[in-house]
Amino acid sequence: GKSGYDHYMLKEIHEQPSSLRQCLRGRVNELQGSVTLEELDAVVEQEFASPVQFVACGTSYHAALYAASLLQQEETPATATIASEFTTDRVPVNDGSLVVGITQSGETADTLRALREANRAGATTLAVTNTVGSSAARAADHALYIRAGPEIGVAATKTFASQQLALLLLSVALTGRSSHDDIQSLRRVPDQVQTILDTSSARAIAAELVDSQAFFFIGRGMHHPVALEGALKFKEITYEHAEGFAAGELKHGPLALVTEDTPVFAIVTGDGGTARKTISNIKEVEARDAPVVVVTDGVSDVERYADHVLRIPETDECSAAVLANVQLQLIAYWVANEMGRSIDKPRNLAKSVTVE
Ligand code: F6R
């Protein structure tokens, strides 16, 4: 059942501290500053000649974008491709390639086809999935389980968070790069998510913004996939127009849509170059009178430019991307709830998409 929650989605959002703990269990060694993914020993030892290629659909594609950024940050070339756009003629794959299909259900037709084509071309394949024994787990040479537990709500919430964390582990395992600090921040994520669930002001903010015309989400670097995911979740369950952009892209077109009726959600953490640049983009939308909601750790002075603030605990940018997403899940949920939408079963959508 829903354990007292009005919807499975809210229950599953609240299960994240425990599902994230499950994802980490037995996989991180704080003393050695290392990550062990037993099921992937063979993959980790292999050398790959071409970039690591992540393929996925929908929310899982946002996890793929995040994973590619994690590897690129460690100077390991990586790409993310929408599974339905992945063909071995356009994306070169051979026996020196590693192709990683990310699919929580393990049954998404587009992702299965990409994995099977990659297999035929001789690539090493890995499925990152929630479902033991799923078609993806069987189609790929290797499987990494995200251990999120069953998800009933059609909108992916806890499975996305667990994909992010599992992909953080995978990137440490593949690049062999990690410090004691990195491992400690991984370890802290479940408790930090709990802090957000206990303190979020998303419900009150949602009530104020519910009558808007459209909703925009911006982020840069690790927070770009989070902006895309924030918008996808929002449109799925509210049926309102929502779009996510790379913060720097606003001025290349979307800014034309920004008015006092289009709230802009911006993710800003730390106080480095990435944060400074996103703050400049926030000033551009503020000048058009758009309500600005910032998701921030409070390290920079971004709150000066915000109408509303969604606080997350301070951590590194990679882990912050997991935390920021939780605030945006809550925003989508509370706006949809305010509008009386069918949150667990949005119109026209199915939990697993088994046609191409
Ligand atoms: C959005 C959502 C979908 C799925 C997509 C892929 O909330 O759930 O976008 O992410 O259909 O599903 P999986 O991960 O099962 O391959």
GROMACS .gro file of C-alpha atoms in nm, residues 42 57 64 89 170 174 185 191 210 214 244 257 340:
model
   13
   42ALA     CA    1   3.586  -0.786  -1.551
   57CYS     CA    2   1.533   0.698  -2.288
   64ALA     CA    3   2.301   0.901  -1.906
   89ASP     CA    4   2.612   0.306  -3.847
  170LEU     CA    5   3.048   0.328  -1.173
  174LEU     CA    6   3.593   0.294  -1.416
  185SER     CA    7   3.037   1.276   0.019
  191ASP     CA    8   2.115   1.148   0.513
  210VAL     CA    9   0.046   2.701  -0.959
  214ALA     CA   10   0.478   2.782  -1.829
  244GLY     CA   11   1.459   2.247  -1.922
  257LEU     CA   12   0.933   3.305  -2.380
  340GLY     CA   13  -0.577   1.759  -0.862
   0.00000   0.00000   0.00000
